[in-house]
Amino acid sequence: MILFSRGIAASGVVALIVLPLFHSGFHCYKLRIVTVSITLNVGFSSLP
């Protein structure tokens, strides 16, 4: 389960890097906020 959540966190980081490259206004910005919040939630939930 921890490996799975780390994979999600890693994909979130990748999305943070990729999304600005395909920046298309507010929709992309909203996606980035969602990705950050999901990554933070996963990061906190995977802490011991």
XYZ file of C-alpha atoms in Angstrom:
48
model
C 0.000 0.000 0.000
C 2.854 2.382 0.817
C 4.455 1.633 -2.544
C 1.140 2.361 -4.240
C 0.760 5.724 -2.469
C 4.359 6.600 -3.295
C 3.560 5.885 -6.916
C 0.620 8.279 -6.721
C 2.816 10.927 -5.103
C 5.458 10.440 -7.798
C 2.866 10.769 -10.556
C 1.624 13.926 -8.825
C 5.125 15.386 -8.989
C 5.363 14.415 -12.654
C 2.007 16.082 -13.286
C 3.270 19.255 -11.582
C 6.183 19.289 -14.017
C 4.171 18.353 -17.115
C 1.060 20.499 -16.616
C 2.833 23.878 -16.898
C 4.278 22.709 -20.226
C 0.736 22.276 -21.534
C -0.528 25.391 -19.803
C -3.955 26.325 -21.090
C -5.314 28.843 -18.622
C -7.518 28.379 -15.600
C -8.507 24.774 -16.270
C -4.874 23.668 -16.068
C -4.367 25.780 -12.953
C -7.373 24.101 -11.320
C -5.972 20.689 -12.223
C -2.662 21.649 -10.632
C -4.394 22.632 -7.374
C -6.217 19.289 -7.317
C -2.982 17.426 -8.022
C -1.137 19.263 -5.245
C -3.889 18.590 -2.707
C -4.033 14.898 -3.664
C -0.250 14.612 -3.432
C -0.214 16.291 -0.014
C -3.029 14.064 1.247
C -1.220 10.953 0.037
C 2.055 12.167 1.529
C 0.494 12.783 4.943
C -1.469 9.523 4.915
C 1.672 7.512 4.068
C 3.543 8.923 7.074
C 3.882 6.438 9.940
